[in-house]
Amino acid sequence: MRLGTRSPNDFIQLLNQKNEVIQKKCLEKISQLTQMIDIKVMLGDSTITEQKTFDPKLITDYFQKINDSLKDWSVHDVSISNNEDLRRIFTKFEIMEGSYLISGHISLQFHVLLYYKPDQRVIDTQKELAQIVDLTKNKEQELSDNSDQFVLNKLKEMGYKDFDHQKLFEVFYENDEFREKVYAEIEKDAGVDFKKLSEKKSLLFNELDSLLVETYQTSPVMIDDSRLVSGEEGCLCTIDLEFVKNEMKEGLFDARKMSSSVKESILKRLDELERVLN
C-alpha cells in the first residue's frame, strides 16, 4: 500500500497525515539544497553568458546523511542514474515491523545542460579544428574529383606503363597492400598527411570535451512515479507499507487486523524518518 492512498481506516489515515508531513519536509530540504546560483559559461559561438545551476553533490550528501541516520533500517547506497541529459539521484530504505514492511524511496530528478568553460583555449581549439576540417575537406574533394587520373599517373610512375587502363586498375584493386601503397604515395604528393591530421583532429575533439562544463536544472515540486518515468524534473518521496507472509509481499491487507504494538512501532518509524529529514 502506497501511503497517501485514500482509505476509510483511521490508522491508515493517520499514516497518510504523517506521510504528508514527511513529503513536505523532504521537498523543503531539497528545495533549499537546489537553490540556483549563476555561473559564467561559453556558448558554441564563443559568446560568454550566465547560466543558473545547483550542486548535485549537496543532494548526494543529504541522502547519505539520511542513510547514516537510519540505524536499524536496511539502506541502499545513494545512486545516480544517467540517461543522456536526464539524471536522477536516489536512495531507498526499508525495515520490518512485525509482519509489515515499511519501505521508502527518495529521488531528485534533473536535467543536465552542457556548455564550455569561459576559456580562450576553447576558441583556439575550435579554430584549429576548423582549419583541419577545411584542409582535409578540400584535399579529399580534390583527390576524389581526380582519383582515377591520380591512380593511373602513380601506377605509371611506379613502372606500370605497358598495361592498358583496364589492366592497371585490375592490378590496383586486387592487391590491398599495393593499393594502400599507391594511396600513400598520392597523399604524399598532395602534401597532406591525412592520418596525422585525423589523429590531431581526435586530440582536439578530446580537448574540447575536457573543456565542457555541466549545469543542472530542476524544479522544486513533488512528483509521482509516473512523472518520474516520463522524465519530469522534481522530487519523489514515497513510503509503502506491505504485509509479508511466507516471504511474499501483499499491498492489500486489512489494517483492522494489525496489533496495537505493531501500529505503534510503525508510527514511531515514520516519526524517526521525519526527524532524519531535517
mmCIF file of C-alpha atoms in Angstrom:
data_model
loop_
_atom_site.group_PDB
_atom_site.id
_atom_site.type_symbol
_atom_site.label_atom_id
_atom_site.label_comp_id
_atom_site.label_asym_id
_atom_site.label_seq_id
_atom_site.Cartn_x
_atom_site.Cartn_y
_atom_site.Cartn_z
ATOM 1 C CA MET A 1 0.000 0.000 0.000
ATOM 2 C CA ARG A 2 1.372 3.376 -1.012
ATOM 3 C CA LEU A 3 0.876 5.885 1.783
ATOM 4 C CA GLY A 4 -1.289 8.712 0.562
ATOM 5 C CA THR A 5 -3.835 6.296 -0.886
ATOM 6 C CA ARG A 6 -7.346 7.023 0.320
ATOM 7 C CA SER A 7 -8.666 4.688 2.979
ATOM 8 C CA PRO A 8 -11.585 4.722 5.425
ATOM 9 C CA ASN A 9 -9.376 3.135 8.082
ATOM 10 C CA ASP A 10 -8.435 5.554 10.874
ATOM 11 C CA PHE A 11 -4.918 4.155 11.256
ATOM 12 C CA ILE A 12 -4.165 4.403 7.528
ATOM 13 C CA GLN A 13 -5.495 7.967 7.557
ATOM 14 C CA LEU A 14 -3.094 8.744 10.389
ATOM 15 C CA LEU A 15 -0.228 7.245 8.378
ATOM 16 C CA ASN A 16 -1.276 9.367 5.395
ATOM 17 C CA GLN A 17 -1.080 12.503 7.534
ATOM 18 C CA LYS A 18 2.431 11.616 8.648
ATOM 19 C CA ASN A 19 3.346 10.850 5.044
ATOM 20 C CA GLU A 20 2.226 14.356 4.032
ATOM 21 C CA VAL A 21 4.456 15.893 6.711
ATOM 22 C CA ILE A 22 7.408 13.763 5.572
ATOM 23 C CA GLN A 23 6.901 14.723 1.917
ATOM 24 C CA LYS A 24 6.640 18.401 2.828
ATOM 25 C CA LYS A 25 9.859 18.310 4.881
ATOM 26 C CA CYS A 26 11.669 16.397 2.150
ATOM 27 C CA LEU A 27 10.630 18.882 -0.528
ATOM 28 C CA GLU A 28 11.556 21.875 1.650
ATOM 29 C CA LYS A 29 15.020 20.495 2.330
ATOM 30 C CA ILE A 30 15.716 19.551 -1.277
ATOM 31 C CA SER A 31 14.436 22.943 -2.455
ATOM 32 C CA GLN A 32 16.968 24.595 -0.136
ATOM 33 C CA LEU A 33 19.797 22.411 -1.433
ATOM 34 C CA THR A 34 18.931 23.114 -5.076
ATOM 35 C CA GLN A 35 18.889 26.894 -4.784
ATOM 36 C CA MET A 36 20.231 28.206 -8.093
ATOM 37 C CA ILE A 37 23.446 30.156 -8.453
ATOM 38 C CA ASP A 38 24.780 31.994 -11.513
ATOM 39 C CA ILE A 39 27.968 30.878 -13.249
ATOM 40 C CA LYS A 40 29.662 32.126 -16.389
ATOM 41 C CA VAL A 41 29.757 29.744 -19.350
ATOM 42 C CA MET A 42 30.663 29.895 -23.028
ATOM 43 C CA LEU A 43 28.327 29.007 -25.888
ATOM 44 C CA GLY A 44 29.402 27.202 -29.045
ATOM 45 C CA ASP A 45 29.748 30.533 -30.860
ATOM 46 C CA SER A 46 32.203 31.762 -28.162
ATOM 47 C CA THR A 47 29.640 34.049 -26.523
ATOM 48 C CA ILE A 48 30.086 34.379 -22.749
ATOM 49 C CA THR A 49 26.815 34.239 -20.813
ATOM 50 C CA GLU A 50 25.452 33.439 -17.350
ATOM 51 C CA GLN A 51 23.683 30.185 -16.603
ATOM 52 C CA LYS A 52 21.853 29.070 -13.465
ATOM 53 C CA THR A 53 22.811 25.781 -11.812
ATOM 54 C CA PHE A 54 22.970 23.958 -8.475
ATOM 55 C CA ASP A 55 25.388 21.495 -6.903
ATOM 56 C CA PRO A 56 24.146 17.854 -7.104
ATOM 57 C CA LYS A 57 26.745 16.807 -4.533
ATOM 58 C CA LEU A 58 24.695 18.585 -1.873
ATOM 59 C CA ILE A 59 21.815 16.217 -2.678
ATOM 60 C CA THR A 60 24.087 13.169 -2.672
ATOM 61 C CA ASP A 61 25.483 14.192 0.730
ATOM 62 C CA TYR A 62 21.974 14.818 2.083
ATOM 63 C CA PHE A 63 20.727 11.397 1.003
ATOM 64 C CA GLN A 64 23.832 9.814 2.521
ATOM 65 C CA LYS A 65 23.132 11.642 5.791
ATOM 66 C CA ILE A 66 19.615 10.168 5.803
ATOM 67 C CA ASN A 67 21.006 6.678 5.268
ATOM 68 C CA ASP A 68 23.591 7.113 8.020
ATOM 69 C CA SER A 69 20.893 8.283 10.445
ATOM 70 C CA LEU A 70 18.574 5.317 9.843
ATOM 71 C CA LYS A 71 20.473 2.996 12.180
ATOM 72 C CA ASP A 72 18.181 -0.025 12.270
ATOM 73 C CA TRP A 73 16.988 0.221 8.689
ATOM 74 C CA SER A 74 18.263 -1.654 5.668
ATOM 75 C CA VAL A 75 19.512 1.080 3.350
ATOM 76 C CA HIS A 76 20.640 1.117 -0.284
ATOM 77 C CA ASP A 77 23.668 3.050 -1.424
ATOM 78 C CA VAL A 78 22.957 6.503 -2.797
ATOM 79 C CA SER A 79 22.867 6.006 -6.569
ATOM 80 C CA ILE A 80 22.912 8.176 -9.680
ATOM 81 C CA SER A 81 21.232 7.181 -12.935
ATOM 82 C CA ASN A 82 22.372 8.840 -16.146
ATOM 83 C CA ASN A 83 20.238 8.817 -19.292
ATOM 84 C CA GLU A 84 21.728 11.318 -21.747
ATOM 85 C CA ASP A 85 20.646 14.737 -20.437
ATOM 86 C CA LEU A 86 18.394 13.333 -17.682
ATOM 87 C CA ARG A 87 19.875 12.382 -14.329
ATOM 88 C CA ARG A 88 18.471 11.083 -11.059
ATOM 89 C CA ILE A 89 19.952 10.814 -7.557
ATOM 90 C CA PHE A 90 18.082 8.401 -5.314
ATOM 91 C CA THR A 91 18.189 6.203 -2.258
ATOM 92 C CA LYS A 92 15.949 3.511 -0.774
ATOM 93 C CA PHE A 93 15.495 2.122 2.727
ATOM 94 C CA GLU A 94 13.260 -0.401 4.485
ATOM 95 C CA ILE A 95 12.538 -2.016 7.811
ATOM 96 C CA MET A 96 10.278 -4.783 9.142
ATOM 97 C CA GLU A 97 7.847 -4.197 12.000
ATOM 98 C CA GLY A 98 6.145 -7.443 12.890
ATOM 99 C CA SER A 99 4.847 -8.848 9.621
ATOM 100 C CA TYR A 100 4.820 -5.460 7.905
ATOM 101 C CA LEU A 101 7.495 -3.956 5.672
ATOM 102 C CA ILE A 102 7.962 -0.200 5.594
ATOM 103 C CA SER A 103 9.916 0.907 2.526
ATOM 104 C CA GLY A 104 10.873 4.391 1.431
ATOM 105 C CA HIS A 105 12.257 5.926 -1.738
ATOM 106 C CA ILE A 106 13.600 9.482 -2.145
ATOM 107 C CA SER A 107 14.757 10.863 -5.508
ATOM 108 C CA LEU A 108 15.693 14.077 -7.213
ATOM 109 C CA GLN A 109 15.383 14.137 -10.995
ATOM 110 C CA PHE A 110 17.038 16.887 -13.007
ATOM 111 C CA HIS A 111 18.360 17.805 -16.435
ATOM 112 C CA VAL A 112 21.970 18.379 -17.440
ATOM 113 C CA LEU A 113 22.960 21.121 -19.892
ATOM 114 C CA LEU A 114 26.446 21.299 -21.401
ATOM 115 C CA TYR A 115 28.424 24.475 -22.043
ATOM 116 C CA TYR A 116 32.065 25.341 -22.479
ATOM 117 C CA LYS A 117 34.219 26.840 -19.794
ATOM 118 C CA PRO A 118 34.902 30.532 -20.470
ATOM 119 C CA ASP A 119 38.447 29.715 -21.583
ATOM 120 C CA GLN A 120 40.413 31.141 -24.528
ATOM 121 C CA ARG A 121 41.605 27.624 -25.281
ATOM 122 C CA VAL A 122 38.051 26.733 -26.408
ATOM 123 C CA ILE A 123 38.234 29.381 -29.145
ATOM 124 C CA ASP A 124 41.759 28.380 -30.166
ATOM 125 C CA THR A 125 40.841 24.692 -30.340
ATOM 126 C CA GLN A 126 37.741 25.413 -32.430
ATOM 127 C CA LYS A 127 39.860 27.446 -34.866
ATOM 128 C CA GLU A 128 42.428 24.647 -35.190
ATOM 129 C CA LEU A 129 39.671 22.127 -35.821
ATOM 130 C CA ALA A 130 38.049 24.352 -38.449
ATOM 131 C CA GLN A 131 41.362 24.710 -40.278
ATOM 132 C CA ILE A 132 41.946 20.945 -40.291
ATOM 133 C CA VAL A 133 38.376 20.226 -41.427
ATOM 134 C CA ASP A 134 38.646 22.765 -44.271
ATOM 135 C CA LEU A 135 42.045 21.468 -45.364
ATOM 136 C CA THR A 136 41.075 17.799 -45.369
ATOM 137 C CA LYS A 137 37.720 18.543 -46.994
ATOM 138 C CA ASN A 138 39.336 20.483 -49.837
ATOM 139 C CA LYS A 139 42.084 17.947 -50.395
ATOM 140 C CA GLU A 140 39.701 14.990 -50.201
ATOM 141 C CA GLN A 141 37.448 16.665 -52.740
ATOM 142 C CA GLU A 142 40.406 17.330 -54.997
ATOM 143 C CA LEU A 143 41.561 13.727 -54.763
ATOM 144 C CA SER A 144 38.017 12.466 -55.282
ATOM 145 C CA ASP A 145 37.474 14.578 -58.387
ATOM 146 C CA ASN A 146 40.720 13.391 -59.942
ATOM 147 C CA SER A 147 41.105 9.999 -58.294
ATOM 148 C CA ASP A 148 41.174 7.896 -61.456
ATOM 149 C CA GLN A 149 43.808 10.058 -63.114
ATOM 150 C CA PHE A 150 45.866 10.259 -59.905
ATOM 151 C CA VAL A 151 45.890 6.473 -59.630
ATOM 152 C CA LEU A 152 46.723 5.998 -63.288
ATOM 153 C CA ASN A 153 49.599 8.504 -63.158
ATOM 154 C CA LYS A 154 51.000 6.991 -59.992
ATOM 155 C CA LEU A 155 50.848 3.467 -61.387
ATOM 156 C CA LYS A 156 52.727 4.598 -64.475
ATOM 157 C CA GLU A 157 55.327 6.361 -62.306
ATOM 158 C CA MET A 158 55.808 3.072 -60.458
ATOM 159 C CA GLY A 159 56.644 1.272 -63.679
ATOM 160 C CA TYR A 160 53.273 0.033 -64.850
ATOM 161 C CA LYS A 161 53.431 1.685 -68.264
ATOM 162 C CA ASP A 162 52.738 -1.128 -70.705
ATOM 163 C CA PHE A 163 49.292 -2.054 -69.368
ATOM 164 C CA ASP A 164 46.061 -0.705 -70.739
ATOM 165 C CA HIS A 165 43.782 1.224 -68.356
ATOM 166 C CA GLN A 166 41.612 -1.775 -67.507
ATOM 167 C CA LYS A 167 44.594 -3.949 -66.628
ATOM 168 C CA LEU A 168 46.157 -1.217 -64.490
ATOM 169 C CA PHE A 169 43.030 -0.866 -62.381
ATOM 170 C CA GLU A 170 42.676 -4.625 -62.016
ATOM 171 C CA VAL A 171 46.196 -4.706 -60.518
ATOM 172 C CA PHE A 172 45.296 -1.790 -58.287
ATOM 173 C CA TYR A 173 42.050 -3.160 -56.857
ATOM 174 C CA GLU A 174 43.086 -6.808 -56.485
ATOM 175 C CA ASN A 175 46.144 -6.102 -54.301
ATOM 176 C CA ASP A 176 45.246 -4.443 -50.952
ATOM 177 C CA GLU A 177 48.830 -3.838 -49.882
ATOM 178 C CA PHE A 178 49.703 -2.386 -53.268
ATOM 179 C CA ARG A 179 46.606 -0.176 -53.247
ATOM 180 C CA GLU A 180 47.490 1.234 -49.810
ATOM 181 C CA LYS A 181 50.989 1.986 -51.015
ATOM 182 C CA VAL A 182 49.635 3.832 -54.056
ATOM 183 C CA TYR A 183 47.253 5.863 -51.887
ATOM 184 C CA ALA A 184 50.102 6.725 -49.529
ATOM 185 C CA GLU A 185 52.127 7.986 -52.497
ATOM 186 C CA ILE A 186 49.182 10.033 -53.759
ATOM 187 C CA GLU A 187 48.660 11.597 -50.318
ATOM 188 C CA LYS A 188 52.373 12.356 -50.109
ATOM 189 C CA ASP A 189 52.282 14.110 -53.483
ATOM 190 C CA ALA A 190 49.188 16.032 -52.363
ATOM 191 C CA GLY A 191 51.200 17.406 -49.457
ATOM 192 C CA VAL A 192 48.706 16.221 -46.841
ATOM 193 C CA ASP A 193 49.194 13.519 -44.215
ATOM 194 C CA PHE A 194 45.571 12.523 -43.685
ATOM 195 C CA LYS A 195 46.429 10.056 -40.926
ATOM 196 C CA LYS A 196 48.328 12.665 -38.951
ATOM 197 C CA LEU A 197 45.547 15.204 -39.442
ATOM 198 C CA SER A 198 42.960 12.668 -38.308
ATOM 199 C CA GLU A 199 44.953 11.953 -35.141
ATOM 200 C CA LYS A 200 45.329 15.678 -34.486
ATOM 201 C CA LYS A 201 41.598 16.183 -35.001
ATOM 202 C CA SER A 202 40.811 13.452 -32.453
ATOM 203 C CA LEU A 203 43.134 15.072 -29.919
ATOM 204 C CA LEU A 204 41.473 18.446 -30.421
ATOM 205 C CA PHE A 205 37.981 16.987 -30.033
ATOM 206 C CA ASN A 206 39.095 15.283 -26.810
ATOM 207 C CA GLU A 207 40.494 18.574 -25.572
ATOM 208 C CA LEU A 208 37.198 20.320 -26.363
ATOM 209 C CA ASP A 209 35.365 17.629 -24.388
ATOM 210 C CA SER A 210 37.630 18.315 -21.416
ATOM 211 C CA LEU A 211 36.626 21.995 -21.587
ATOM 212 C CA LEU A 212 32.905 21.231 -21.224
ATOM 213 C CA VAL A 213 31.106 22.138 -18.027
ATOM 214 C CA GLU A 214 27.805 20.677 -16.822
ATOM 215 C CA THR A 215 24.983 22.785 -15.441
ATOM 216 C CA TYR A 216 21.945 21.354 -13.670
ATOM 217 C CA GLN A 217 18.267 22.279 -13.805
ATOM 218 C CA THR A 218 15.397 21.003 -11.663
ATOM 219 C CA SER A 219 12.048 22.146 -10.307
ATOM 220 C CA PRO A 220 11.066 22.487 -6.618
ATOM 221 C CA VAL A 221 7.966 20.301 -6.953
ATOM 222 C CA MET A 222 6.889 16.902 -5.676
ATOM 223 C CA ILE A 223 6.301 14.373 -8.455
ATOM 224 C CA ASP A 224 4.960 10.817 -8.504
ATOM 225 C CA ASP A 225 6.263 7.620 -10.116
ATOM 226 C CA SER A 226 4.579 8.216 -13.475
ATOM 227 C CA ARG A 227 6.003 11.742 -13.758
ATOM 228 C CA LEU A 228 9.419 10.397 -12.756
ATOM 229 C CA VAL A 229 9.299 7.772 -15.502
ATOM 230 C CA SER A 230 8.158 10.340 -18.069
ATOM 231 C CA GLY A 231 11.291 12.395 -17.339
ATOM 232 C CA GLU A 232 9.843 15.327 -15.398
ATOM 233 C CA GLU A 233 12.043 17.331 -13.066
ATOM 234 C CA GLY A 234 11.334 17.275 -9.357
ATOM 235 C CA CYS A 235 11.466 15.393 -6.083
ATOM 236 C CA LEU A 236 9.946 12.000 -5.338
ATOM 237 C CA CYS A 237 9.320 10.824 -1.776
ATOM 238 C CA THR A 238 7.236 7.692 -1.344
ATOM 239 C CA ILE A 239 6.546 5.307 1.529
ATOM 240 C CA ASP A 240 4.983 1.887 1.065
ATOM 241 C CA LEU A 241 3.529 -0.413 3.708
ATOM 242 C CA GLU A 242 3.182 -4.102 2.819
ATOM 243 C CA PHE A 243 2.110 -7.224 4.646
ATOM 244 C CA VAL A 244 4.670 -10.038 4.348
ATOM 245 C CA LYS A 245 3.509 -13.645 4.505
ATOM 246 C CA ASN A 246 5.683 -16.617 3.539
ATOM 247 C CA GLU A 247 8.197 -14.156 2.088
ATOM 248 C CA MET A 248 5.500 -12.804 -0.230
ATOM 249 C CA LYS A 249 4.621 -9.113 -0.113
ATOM 250 C CA GLU A 250 0.982 -8.099 -0.177
ATOM 251 C CA GLY A 251 -0.019 -4.494 -0.759
ATOM 252 C CA LEU A 252 -3.648 -5.146 0.078
ATOM 253 C CA PHE A 253 -4.330 -6.079 3.687
ATOM 254 C CA ASP A 254 -6.875 -5.423 6.427
ATOM 255 C CA ALA A 255 -5.426 -2.770 8.748
ATOM 256 C CA ARG A 256 -8.037 -3.680 11.358
ATOM 257 C CA LYS A 257 -6.156 -6.916 11.978
ATOM 258 C CA MET A 258 -2.921 -5.116 12.907
ATOM 259 C CA SER A 259 -1.979 -5.319 16.570
ATOM 260 C CA SER A 260 -1.691 -2.151 18.653
ATOM 261 C CA SER A 261 2.004 -2.767 19.259
ATOM 262 C CA VAL A 262 2.748 -3.057 15.517
ATOM 263 C CA LYS A 263 0.761 0.096 14.798
ATOM 264 C CA GLU A 264 2.707 1.951 17.456
ATOM 265 C CA SER A 265 6.028 0.692 16.074
ATOM 266 C CA ILE A 266 5.107 1.773 12.545
ATOM 267 C CA LEU A 267 4.187 5.259 13.764
ATOM 268 C CA LYS A 268 7.493 5.516 15.601
ATOM 269 C CA ARG A 269 9.377 4.556 12.441
ATOM 270 C CA LEU A 270 7.644 7.295 10.492
ATOM 271 C CA ASP A 271 8.449 9.767 13.267
ATOM 272 C CA GLU A 272 12.081 8.637 13.052
ATOM 273 C CA LEU A 273 12.120 9.163 9.291
ATOM 274 C CA GLU A 274 10.619 12.634 9.725
ATOM 275 C CA ARG A 275 13.385 13.570 12.191
ATOM 276 C CA VAL A 276 16.269 12.473 9.985
ATOM 277 C CA LEU A 277 14.965 14.595 7.093
ATOM 278 C CA ASN A 278 15.922 17.785 8.937
#
